[in-house]
GROMACS .gro file of N, CA, C and O in nm:
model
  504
    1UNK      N    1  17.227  16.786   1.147
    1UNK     CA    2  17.253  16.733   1.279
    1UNK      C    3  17.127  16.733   1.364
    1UNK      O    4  17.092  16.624   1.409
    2UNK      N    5  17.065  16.823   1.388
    2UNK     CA    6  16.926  16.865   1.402
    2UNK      C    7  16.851  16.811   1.334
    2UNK      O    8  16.866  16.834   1.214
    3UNK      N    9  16.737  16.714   1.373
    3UNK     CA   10  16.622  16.707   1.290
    3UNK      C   11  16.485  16.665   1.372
    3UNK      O   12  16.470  16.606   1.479
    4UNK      N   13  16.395  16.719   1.279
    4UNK     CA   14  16.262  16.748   1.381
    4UNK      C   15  16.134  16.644   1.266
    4UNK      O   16  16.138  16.645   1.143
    5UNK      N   17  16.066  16.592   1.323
    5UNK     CA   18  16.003  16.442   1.291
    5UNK      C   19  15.838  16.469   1.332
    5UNK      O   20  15.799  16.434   1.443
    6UNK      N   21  15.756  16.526   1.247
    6UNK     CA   22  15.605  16.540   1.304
    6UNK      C   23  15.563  16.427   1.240
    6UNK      O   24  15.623  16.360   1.156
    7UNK      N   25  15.405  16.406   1.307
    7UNK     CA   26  15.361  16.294   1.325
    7UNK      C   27  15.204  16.319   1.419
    7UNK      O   28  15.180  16.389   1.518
    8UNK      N   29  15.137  16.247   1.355
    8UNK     CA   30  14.999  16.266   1.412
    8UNK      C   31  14.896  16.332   1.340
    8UNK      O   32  14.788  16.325   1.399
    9UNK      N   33  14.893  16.389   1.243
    9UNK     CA   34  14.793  16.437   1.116
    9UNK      C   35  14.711  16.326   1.056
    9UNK      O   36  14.712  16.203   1.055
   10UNK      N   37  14.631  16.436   1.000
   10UNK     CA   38  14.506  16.330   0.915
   10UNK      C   39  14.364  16.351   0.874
   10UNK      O   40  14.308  16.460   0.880
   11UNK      N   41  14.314  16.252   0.836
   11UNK     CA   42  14.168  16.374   0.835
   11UNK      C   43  14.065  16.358   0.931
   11UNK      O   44  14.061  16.244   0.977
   12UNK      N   45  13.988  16.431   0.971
   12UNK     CA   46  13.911  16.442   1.058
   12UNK      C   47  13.785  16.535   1.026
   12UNK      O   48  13.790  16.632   0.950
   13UNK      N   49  13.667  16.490   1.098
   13UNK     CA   50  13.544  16.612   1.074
   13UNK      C   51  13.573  16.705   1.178
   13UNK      O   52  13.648  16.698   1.275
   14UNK      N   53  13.495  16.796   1.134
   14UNK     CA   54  13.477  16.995   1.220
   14UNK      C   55  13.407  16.854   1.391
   14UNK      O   56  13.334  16.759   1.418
   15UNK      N   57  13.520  16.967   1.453
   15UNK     CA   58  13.452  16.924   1.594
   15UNK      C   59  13.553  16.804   1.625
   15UNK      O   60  13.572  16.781   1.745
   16UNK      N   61  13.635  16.708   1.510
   16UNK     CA   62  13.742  16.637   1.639
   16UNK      C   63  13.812  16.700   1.673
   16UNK      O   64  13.820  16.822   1.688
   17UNK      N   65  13.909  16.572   1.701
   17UNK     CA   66  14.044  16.604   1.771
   17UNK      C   67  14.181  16.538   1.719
   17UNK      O   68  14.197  16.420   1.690
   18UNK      N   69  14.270  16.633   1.713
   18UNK     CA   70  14.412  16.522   1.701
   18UNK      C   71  14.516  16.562   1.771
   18UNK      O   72  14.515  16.682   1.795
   19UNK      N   73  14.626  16.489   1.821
   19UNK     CA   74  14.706  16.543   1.889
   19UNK      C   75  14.861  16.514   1.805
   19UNK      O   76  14.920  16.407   1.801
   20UNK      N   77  14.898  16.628   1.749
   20UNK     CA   78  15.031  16.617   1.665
   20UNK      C   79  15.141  16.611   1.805
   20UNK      O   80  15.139  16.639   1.925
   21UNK      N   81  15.231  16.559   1.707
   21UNK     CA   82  15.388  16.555   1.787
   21UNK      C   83  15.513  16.559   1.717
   21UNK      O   84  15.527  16.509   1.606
   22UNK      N   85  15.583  16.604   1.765
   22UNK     CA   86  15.709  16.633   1.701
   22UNK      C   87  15.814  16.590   1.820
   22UNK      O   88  15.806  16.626   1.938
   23UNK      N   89  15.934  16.485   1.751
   23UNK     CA   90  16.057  16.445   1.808
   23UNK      C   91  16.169  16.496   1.764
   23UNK      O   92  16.173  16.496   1.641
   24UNK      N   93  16.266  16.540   1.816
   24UNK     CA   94  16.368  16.598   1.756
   24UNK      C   95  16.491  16.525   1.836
   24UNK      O   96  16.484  16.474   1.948
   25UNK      N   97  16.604  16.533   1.749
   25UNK     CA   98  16.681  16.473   1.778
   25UNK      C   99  16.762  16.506   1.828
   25UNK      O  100  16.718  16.520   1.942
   26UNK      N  101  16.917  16.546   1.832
   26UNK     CA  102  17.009  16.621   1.961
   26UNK      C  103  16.958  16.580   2.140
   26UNK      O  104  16.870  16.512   2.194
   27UNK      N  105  17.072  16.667   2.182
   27UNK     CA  106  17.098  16.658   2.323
   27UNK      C  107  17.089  16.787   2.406
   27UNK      O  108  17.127  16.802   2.522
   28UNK      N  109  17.034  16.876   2.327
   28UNK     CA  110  17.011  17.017   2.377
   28UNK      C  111  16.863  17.091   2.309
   28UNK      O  112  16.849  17.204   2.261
   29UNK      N  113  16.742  16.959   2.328
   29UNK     CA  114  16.631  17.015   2.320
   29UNK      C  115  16.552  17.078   2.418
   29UNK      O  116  16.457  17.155   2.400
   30UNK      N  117  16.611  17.027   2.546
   30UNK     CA  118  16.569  17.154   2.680
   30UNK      C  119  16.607  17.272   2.670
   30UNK      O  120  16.565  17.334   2.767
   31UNK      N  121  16.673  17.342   2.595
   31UNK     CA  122  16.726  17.481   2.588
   31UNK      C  123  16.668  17.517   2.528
   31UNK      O  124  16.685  17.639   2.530
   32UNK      N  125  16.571  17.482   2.437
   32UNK     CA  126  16.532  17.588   2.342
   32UNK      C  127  16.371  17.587   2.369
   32UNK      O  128  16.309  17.491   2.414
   33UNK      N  129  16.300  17.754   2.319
   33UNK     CA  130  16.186  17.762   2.267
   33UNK      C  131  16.155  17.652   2.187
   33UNK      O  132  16.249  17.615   2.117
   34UNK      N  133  16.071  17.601   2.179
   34UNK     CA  134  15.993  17.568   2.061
   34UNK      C  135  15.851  17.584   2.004
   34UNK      O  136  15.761  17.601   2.086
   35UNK      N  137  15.808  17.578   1.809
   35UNK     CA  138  15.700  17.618   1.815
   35UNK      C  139  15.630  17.577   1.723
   35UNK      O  140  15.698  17.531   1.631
   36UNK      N  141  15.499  17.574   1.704
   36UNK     CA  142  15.397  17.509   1.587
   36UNK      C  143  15.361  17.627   1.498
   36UNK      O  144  15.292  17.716   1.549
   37UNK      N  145  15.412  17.642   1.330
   37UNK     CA  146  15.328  17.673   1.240
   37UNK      C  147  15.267  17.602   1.166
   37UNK      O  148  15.302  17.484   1.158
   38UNK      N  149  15.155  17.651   1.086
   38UNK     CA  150  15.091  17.601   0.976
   38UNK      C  151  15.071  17.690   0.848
   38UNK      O  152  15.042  17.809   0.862
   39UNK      N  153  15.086  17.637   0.732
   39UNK     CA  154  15.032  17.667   0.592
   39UNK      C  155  14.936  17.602   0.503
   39UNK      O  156  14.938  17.484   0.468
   40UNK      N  157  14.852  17.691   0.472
   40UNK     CA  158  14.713  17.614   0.457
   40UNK      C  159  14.740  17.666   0.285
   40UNK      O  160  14.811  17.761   0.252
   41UNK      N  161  14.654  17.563   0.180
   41UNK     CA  162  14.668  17.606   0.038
   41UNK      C  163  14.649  17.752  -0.011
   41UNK      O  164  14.544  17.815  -0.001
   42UNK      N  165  14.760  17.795  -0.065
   42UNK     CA  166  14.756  17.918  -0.109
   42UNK      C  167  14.748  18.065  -0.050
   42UNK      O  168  14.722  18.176  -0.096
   43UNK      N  169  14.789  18.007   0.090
   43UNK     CA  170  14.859  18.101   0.275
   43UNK      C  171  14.982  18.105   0.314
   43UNK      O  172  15.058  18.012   0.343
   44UNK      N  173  14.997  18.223   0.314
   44UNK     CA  174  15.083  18.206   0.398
   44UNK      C  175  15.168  18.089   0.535
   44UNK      O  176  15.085  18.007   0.572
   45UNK      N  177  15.242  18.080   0.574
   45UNK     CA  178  15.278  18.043   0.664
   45UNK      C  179  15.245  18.126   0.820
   45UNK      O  180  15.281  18.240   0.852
   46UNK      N  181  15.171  18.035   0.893
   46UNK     CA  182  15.101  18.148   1.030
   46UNK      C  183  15.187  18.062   1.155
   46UNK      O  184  15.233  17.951   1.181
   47UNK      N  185  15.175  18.190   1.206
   47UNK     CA  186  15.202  18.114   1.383
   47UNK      C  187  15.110  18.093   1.444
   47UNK      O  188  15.028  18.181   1.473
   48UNK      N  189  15.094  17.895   1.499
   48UNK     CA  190  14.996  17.849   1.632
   48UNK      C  191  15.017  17.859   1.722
   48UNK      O  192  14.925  17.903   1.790
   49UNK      N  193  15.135  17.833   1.788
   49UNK     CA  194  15.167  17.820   1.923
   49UNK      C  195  15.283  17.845   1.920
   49UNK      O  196  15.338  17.870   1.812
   50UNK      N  197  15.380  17.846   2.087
   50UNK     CA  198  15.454  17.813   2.100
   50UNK      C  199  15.518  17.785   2.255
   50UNK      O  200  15.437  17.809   2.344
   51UNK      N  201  15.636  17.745   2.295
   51UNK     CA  202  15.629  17.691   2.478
   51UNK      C  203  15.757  17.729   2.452
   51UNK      O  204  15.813  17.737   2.343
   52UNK      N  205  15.820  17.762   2.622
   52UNK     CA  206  15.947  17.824   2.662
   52UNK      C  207  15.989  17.700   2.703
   52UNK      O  208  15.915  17.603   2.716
   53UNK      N  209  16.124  17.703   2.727
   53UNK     CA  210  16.201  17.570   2.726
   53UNK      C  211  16.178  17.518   2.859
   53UNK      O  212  16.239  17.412   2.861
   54UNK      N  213  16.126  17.535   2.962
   54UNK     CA  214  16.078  17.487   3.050
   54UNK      C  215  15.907  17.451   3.060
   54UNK      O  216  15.857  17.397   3.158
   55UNK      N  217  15.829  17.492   2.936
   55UNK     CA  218  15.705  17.486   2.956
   55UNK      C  219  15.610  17.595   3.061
   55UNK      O  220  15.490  17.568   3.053
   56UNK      N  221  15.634  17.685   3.135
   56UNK     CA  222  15.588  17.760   3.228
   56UNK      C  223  15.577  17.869   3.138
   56UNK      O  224  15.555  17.968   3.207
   57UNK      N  225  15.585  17.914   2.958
   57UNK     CA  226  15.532  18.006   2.940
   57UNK      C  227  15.460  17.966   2.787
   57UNK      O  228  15.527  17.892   2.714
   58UNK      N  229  15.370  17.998   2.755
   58UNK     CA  230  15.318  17.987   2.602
   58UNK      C  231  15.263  18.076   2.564
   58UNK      O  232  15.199  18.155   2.635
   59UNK      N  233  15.281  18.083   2.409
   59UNK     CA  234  15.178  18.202   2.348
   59UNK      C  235  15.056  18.126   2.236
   59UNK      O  236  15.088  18.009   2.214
   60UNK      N  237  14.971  18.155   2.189
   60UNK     CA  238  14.901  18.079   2.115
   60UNK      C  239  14.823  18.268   1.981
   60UNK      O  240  14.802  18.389   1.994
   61UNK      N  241  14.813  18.150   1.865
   61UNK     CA  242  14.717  18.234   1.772
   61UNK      C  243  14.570  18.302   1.834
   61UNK      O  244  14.485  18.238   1.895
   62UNK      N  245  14.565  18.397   1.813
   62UNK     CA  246  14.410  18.446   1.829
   62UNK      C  247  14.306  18.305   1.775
   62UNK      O  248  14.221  18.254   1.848
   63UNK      N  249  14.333  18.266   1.648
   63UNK     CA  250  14.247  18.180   1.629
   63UNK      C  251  14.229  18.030   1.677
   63UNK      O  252  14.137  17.963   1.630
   64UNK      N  253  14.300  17.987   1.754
   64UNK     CA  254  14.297  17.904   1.806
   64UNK      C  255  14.363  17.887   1.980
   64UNK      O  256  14.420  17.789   2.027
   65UNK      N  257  14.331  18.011   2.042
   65UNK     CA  258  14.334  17.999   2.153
   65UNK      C  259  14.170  17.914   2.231
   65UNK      O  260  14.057  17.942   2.190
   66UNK      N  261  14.192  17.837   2.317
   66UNK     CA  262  14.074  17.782   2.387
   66UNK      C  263  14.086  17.661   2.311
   66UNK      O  264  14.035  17.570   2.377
   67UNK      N  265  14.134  17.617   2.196
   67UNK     CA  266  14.124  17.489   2.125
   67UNK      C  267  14.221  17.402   2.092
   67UNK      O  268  14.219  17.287   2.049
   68UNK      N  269  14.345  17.511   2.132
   68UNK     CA  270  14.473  17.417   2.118
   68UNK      C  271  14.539  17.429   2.214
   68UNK      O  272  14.559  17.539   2.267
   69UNK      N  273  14.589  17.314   2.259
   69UNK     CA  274  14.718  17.357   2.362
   69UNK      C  275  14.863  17.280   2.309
   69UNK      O  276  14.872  17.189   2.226
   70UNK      N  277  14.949  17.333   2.369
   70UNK     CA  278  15.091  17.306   2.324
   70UNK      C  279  15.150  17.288   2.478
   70UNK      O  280  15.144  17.364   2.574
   71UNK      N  281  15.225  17.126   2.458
   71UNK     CA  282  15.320  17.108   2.522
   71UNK      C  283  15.412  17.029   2.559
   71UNK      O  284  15.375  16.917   2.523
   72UNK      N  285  15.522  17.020   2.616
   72UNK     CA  286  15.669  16.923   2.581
   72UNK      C  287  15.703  16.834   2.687
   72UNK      O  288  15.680  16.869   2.802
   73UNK      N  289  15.746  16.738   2.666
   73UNK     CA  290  15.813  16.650   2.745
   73UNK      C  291  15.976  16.656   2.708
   73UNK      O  292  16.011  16.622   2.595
   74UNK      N  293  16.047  16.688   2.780
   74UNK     CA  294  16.228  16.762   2.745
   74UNK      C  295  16.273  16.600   2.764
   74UNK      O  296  16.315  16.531   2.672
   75UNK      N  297  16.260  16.571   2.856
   75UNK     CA  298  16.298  16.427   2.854
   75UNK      C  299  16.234  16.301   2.767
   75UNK      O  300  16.295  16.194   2.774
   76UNK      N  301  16.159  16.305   2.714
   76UNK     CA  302  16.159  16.270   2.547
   76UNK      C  303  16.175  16.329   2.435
   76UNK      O  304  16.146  16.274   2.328
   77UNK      N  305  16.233  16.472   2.448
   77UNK     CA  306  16.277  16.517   2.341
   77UNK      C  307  16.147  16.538   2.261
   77UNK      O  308  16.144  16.506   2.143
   78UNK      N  309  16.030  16.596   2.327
   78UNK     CA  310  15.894  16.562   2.220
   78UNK      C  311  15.821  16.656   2.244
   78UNK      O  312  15.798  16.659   2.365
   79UNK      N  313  15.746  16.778   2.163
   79UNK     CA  314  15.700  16.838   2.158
   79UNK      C  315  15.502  16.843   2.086
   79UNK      O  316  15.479  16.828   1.966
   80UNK      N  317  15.412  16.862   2.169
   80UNK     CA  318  15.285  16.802   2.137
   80UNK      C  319  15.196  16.955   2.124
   80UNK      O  320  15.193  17.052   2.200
   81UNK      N  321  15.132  16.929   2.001
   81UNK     CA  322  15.011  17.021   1.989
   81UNK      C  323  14.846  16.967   1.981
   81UNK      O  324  14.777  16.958   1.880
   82UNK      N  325  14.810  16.935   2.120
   82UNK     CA  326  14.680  16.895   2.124
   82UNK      C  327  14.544  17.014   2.056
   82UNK      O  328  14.522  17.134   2.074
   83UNK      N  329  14.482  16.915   1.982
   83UNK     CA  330  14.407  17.023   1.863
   83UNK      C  331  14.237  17.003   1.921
   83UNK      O  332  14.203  16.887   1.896
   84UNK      N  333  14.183  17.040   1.954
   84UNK     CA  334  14.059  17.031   1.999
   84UNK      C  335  13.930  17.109   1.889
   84UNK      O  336  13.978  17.176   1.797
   85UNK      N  337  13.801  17.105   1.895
   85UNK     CA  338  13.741  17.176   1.827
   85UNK      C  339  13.751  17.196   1.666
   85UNK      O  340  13.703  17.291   1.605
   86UNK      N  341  13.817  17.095   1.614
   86UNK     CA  342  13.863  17.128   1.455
   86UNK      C  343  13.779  17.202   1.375
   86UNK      O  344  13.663  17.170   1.350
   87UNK      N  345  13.849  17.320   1.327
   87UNK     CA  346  13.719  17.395   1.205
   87UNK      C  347  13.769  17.318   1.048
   87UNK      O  348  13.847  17.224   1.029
   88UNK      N  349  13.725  17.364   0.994
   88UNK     CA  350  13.765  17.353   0.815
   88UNK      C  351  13.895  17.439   0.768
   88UNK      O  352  13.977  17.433   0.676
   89UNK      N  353  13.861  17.548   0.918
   89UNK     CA  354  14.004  17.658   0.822
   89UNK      C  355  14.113  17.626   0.919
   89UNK      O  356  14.203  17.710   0.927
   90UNK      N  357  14.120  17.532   0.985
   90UNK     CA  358  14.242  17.436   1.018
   90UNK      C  359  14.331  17.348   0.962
   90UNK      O  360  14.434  17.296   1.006
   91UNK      N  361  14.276  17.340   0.860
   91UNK     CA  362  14.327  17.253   0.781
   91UNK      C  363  14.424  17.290   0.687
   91UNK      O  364  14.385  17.341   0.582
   92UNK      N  365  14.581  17.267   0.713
   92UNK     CA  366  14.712  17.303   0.673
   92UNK      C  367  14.806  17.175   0.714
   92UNK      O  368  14.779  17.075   0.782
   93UNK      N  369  14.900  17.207   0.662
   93UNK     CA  370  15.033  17.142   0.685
   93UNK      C  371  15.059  17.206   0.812
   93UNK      O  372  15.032  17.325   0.828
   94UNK      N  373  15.130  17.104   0.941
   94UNK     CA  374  15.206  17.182   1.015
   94UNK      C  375  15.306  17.124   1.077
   94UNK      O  376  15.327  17.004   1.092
   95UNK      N  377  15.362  17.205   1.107
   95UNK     CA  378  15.535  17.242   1.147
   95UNK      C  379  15.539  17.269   1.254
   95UNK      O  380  15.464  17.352   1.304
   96UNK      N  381  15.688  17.163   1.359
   96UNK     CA  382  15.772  17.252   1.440
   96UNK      C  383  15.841  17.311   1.375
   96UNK      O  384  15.858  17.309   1.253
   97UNK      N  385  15.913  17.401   1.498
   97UNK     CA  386  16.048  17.461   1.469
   97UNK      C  387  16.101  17.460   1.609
   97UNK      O  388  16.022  17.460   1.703
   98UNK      N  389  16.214  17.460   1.625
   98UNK     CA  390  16.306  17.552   1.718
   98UNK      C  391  16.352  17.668   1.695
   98UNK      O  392  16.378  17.711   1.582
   99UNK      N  393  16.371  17.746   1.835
   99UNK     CA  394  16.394  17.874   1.799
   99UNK      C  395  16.546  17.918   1.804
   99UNK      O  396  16.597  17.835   1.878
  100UNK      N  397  16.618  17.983   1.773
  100UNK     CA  398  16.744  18.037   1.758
  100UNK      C  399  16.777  18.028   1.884
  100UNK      O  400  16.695  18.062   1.970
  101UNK      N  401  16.939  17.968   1.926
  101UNK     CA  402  16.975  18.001   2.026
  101UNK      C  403  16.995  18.121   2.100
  101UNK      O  404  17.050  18.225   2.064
  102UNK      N  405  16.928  18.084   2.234
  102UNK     CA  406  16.923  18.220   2.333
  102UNK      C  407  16.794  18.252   2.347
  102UNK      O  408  16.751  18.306   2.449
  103UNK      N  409  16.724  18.224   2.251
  103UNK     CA  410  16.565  18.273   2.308
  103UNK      C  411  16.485  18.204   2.394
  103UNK      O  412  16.445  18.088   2.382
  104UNK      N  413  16.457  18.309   2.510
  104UNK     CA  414  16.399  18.269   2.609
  104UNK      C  415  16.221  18.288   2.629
  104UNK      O  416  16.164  18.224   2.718
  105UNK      N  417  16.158  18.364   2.555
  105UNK     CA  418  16.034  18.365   2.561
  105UNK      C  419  15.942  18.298   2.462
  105UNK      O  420  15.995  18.331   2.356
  106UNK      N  421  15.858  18.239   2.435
  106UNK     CA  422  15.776  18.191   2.320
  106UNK      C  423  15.772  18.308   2.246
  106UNK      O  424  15.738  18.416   2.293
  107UNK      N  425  15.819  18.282   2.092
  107UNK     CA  426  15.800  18.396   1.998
  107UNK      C  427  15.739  18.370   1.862
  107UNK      O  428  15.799  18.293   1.787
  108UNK      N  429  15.652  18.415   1.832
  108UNK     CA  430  15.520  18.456   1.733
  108UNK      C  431  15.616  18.424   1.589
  108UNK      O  432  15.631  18.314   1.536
  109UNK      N  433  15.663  18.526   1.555
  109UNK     CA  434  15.815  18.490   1.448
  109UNK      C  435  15.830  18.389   1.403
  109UNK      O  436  15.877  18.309   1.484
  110UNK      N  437  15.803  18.329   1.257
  110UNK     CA  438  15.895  18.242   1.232
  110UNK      C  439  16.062  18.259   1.212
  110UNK      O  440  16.155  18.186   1.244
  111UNK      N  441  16.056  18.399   1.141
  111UNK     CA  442  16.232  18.409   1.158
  111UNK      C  443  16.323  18.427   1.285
  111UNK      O  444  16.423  18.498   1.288
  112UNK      N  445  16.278  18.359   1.381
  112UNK     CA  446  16.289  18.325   1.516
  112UNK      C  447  16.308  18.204   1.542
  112UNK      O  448  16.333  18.172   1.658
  113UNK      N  449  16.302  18.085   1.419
  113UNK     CA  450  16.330  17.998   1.457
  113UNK      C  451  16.441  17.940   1.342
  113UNK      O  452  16.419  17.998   1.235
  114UNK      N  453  16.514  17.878   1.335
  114UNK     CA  454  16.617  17.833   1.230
  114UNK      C  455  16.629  17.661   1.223
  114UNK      O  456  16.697  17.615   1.131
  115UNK      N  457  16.585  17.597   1.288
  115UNK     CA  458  16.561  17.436   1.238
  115UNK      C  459  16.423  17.406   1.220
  115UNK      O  460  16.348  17.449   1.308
  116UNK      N  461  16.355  17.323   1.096
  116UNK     CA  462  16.230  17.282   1.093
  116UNK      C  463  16.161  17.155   1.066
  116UNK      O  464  16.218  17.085   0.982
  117UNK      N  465  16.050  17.108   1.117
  117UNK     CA  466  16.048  16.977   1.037
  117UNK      C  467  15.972  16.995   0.926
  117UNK      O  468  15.929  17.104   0.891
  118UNK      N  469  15.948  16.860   0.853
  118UNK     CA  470  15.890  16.862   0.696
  118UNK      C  471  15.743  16.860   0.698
  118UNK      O  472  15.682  16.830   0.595
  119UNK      N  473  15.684  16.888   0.803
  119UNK     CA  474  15.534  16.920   0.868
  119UNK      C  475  15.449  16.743   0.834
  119UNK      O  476  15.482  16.632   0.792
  120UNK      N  477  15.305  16.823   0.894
  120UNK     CA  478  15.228  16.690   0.864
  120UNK      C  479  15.096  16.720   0.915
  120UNK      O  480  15.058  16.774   1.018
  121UNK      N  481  14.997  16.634   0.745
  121UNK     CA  482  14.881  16.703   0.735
  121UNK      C  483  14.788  16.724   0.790
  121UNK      O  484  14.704  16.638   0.764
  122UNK      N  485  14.755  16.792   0.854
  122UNK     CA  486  14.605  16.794   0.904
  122UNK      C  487  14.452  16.890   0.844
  122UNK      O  488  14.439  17.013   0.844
  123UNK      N  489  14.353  16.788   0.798
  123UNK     CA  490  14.289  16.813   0.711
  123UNK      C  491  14.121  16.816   0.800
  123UNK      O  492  14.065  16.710   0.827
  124UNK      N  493  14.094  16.874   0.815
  124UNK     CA  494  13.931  16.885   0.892
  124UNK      C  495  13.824  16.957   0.742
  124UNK      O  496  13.842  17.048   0.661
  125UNK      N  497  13.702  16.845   0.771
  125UNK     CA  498  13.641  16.796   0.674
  125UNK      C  499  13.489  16.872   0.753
  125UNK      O  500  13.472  16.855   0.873
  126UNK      N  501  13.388  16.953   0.669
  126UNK     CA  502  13.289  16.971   0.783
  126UNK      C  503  13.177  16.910   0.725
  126UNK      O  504  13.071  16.904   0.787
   0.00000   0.00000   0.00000
């Protein structure tokens, strides 16, 4: 019933930029957290970001604080991770998610979130 649609990956050299996005579908995407992971070959799955359902709170990775920002438009149902500064060890698959109903703060956790999309690549070349 839920489904989440990224978009905006690709390759790029150390030093661009891309700005991913994710659309999701339903009628109750203002209620929720939402958030960006990535998995890079033969990694784990990490947490980048993430925004409170109003946008007035975010948390971001140590490694990419100052270079990424995250943020939503509720009334398009669209969630954006502007990528600035690209390194080489950026380069992963990445993912929204939403977070479990009721959560009100941006949370680090992926088992914090229970719908996902099928990610999309972003590859920085140096």
């Amino acid at each position: 019933q839920v489904q989440l649609v990224e978009s905006g990956g690709g390759l790029v050299q150390a030093g661009g930029s891309l700005r991913l996005s994710c659309a999701a579908s339903g009628r109750t995407f203002s209620t929720y957290v939402m958030g960006w992971f990535r998995r890079a070959p033969g990694k784990e799955r990490e947490f980048v970001a993430a925004i409170s359902w109003n946008g007035g709170s975010t948390e971001y990775a140590d490694s990419v604080k100052g270079r990424f920002t995250i943020s939503r438009d509720n009334a398009k149902n669209t969630v954006y991770l502007q990528m600035n500064g690209l390194k080489p060890e950026d380069t992963a698959v990445y993912s929204c998610a939403r977070s479990i109903l009721g959560t009100i703060r941006p949370d680090t956790r992926d088992s914090r979130y229970d719908f996902w999309g099928q990610g999309t690549q972003v590859t920085v070349s140096s």
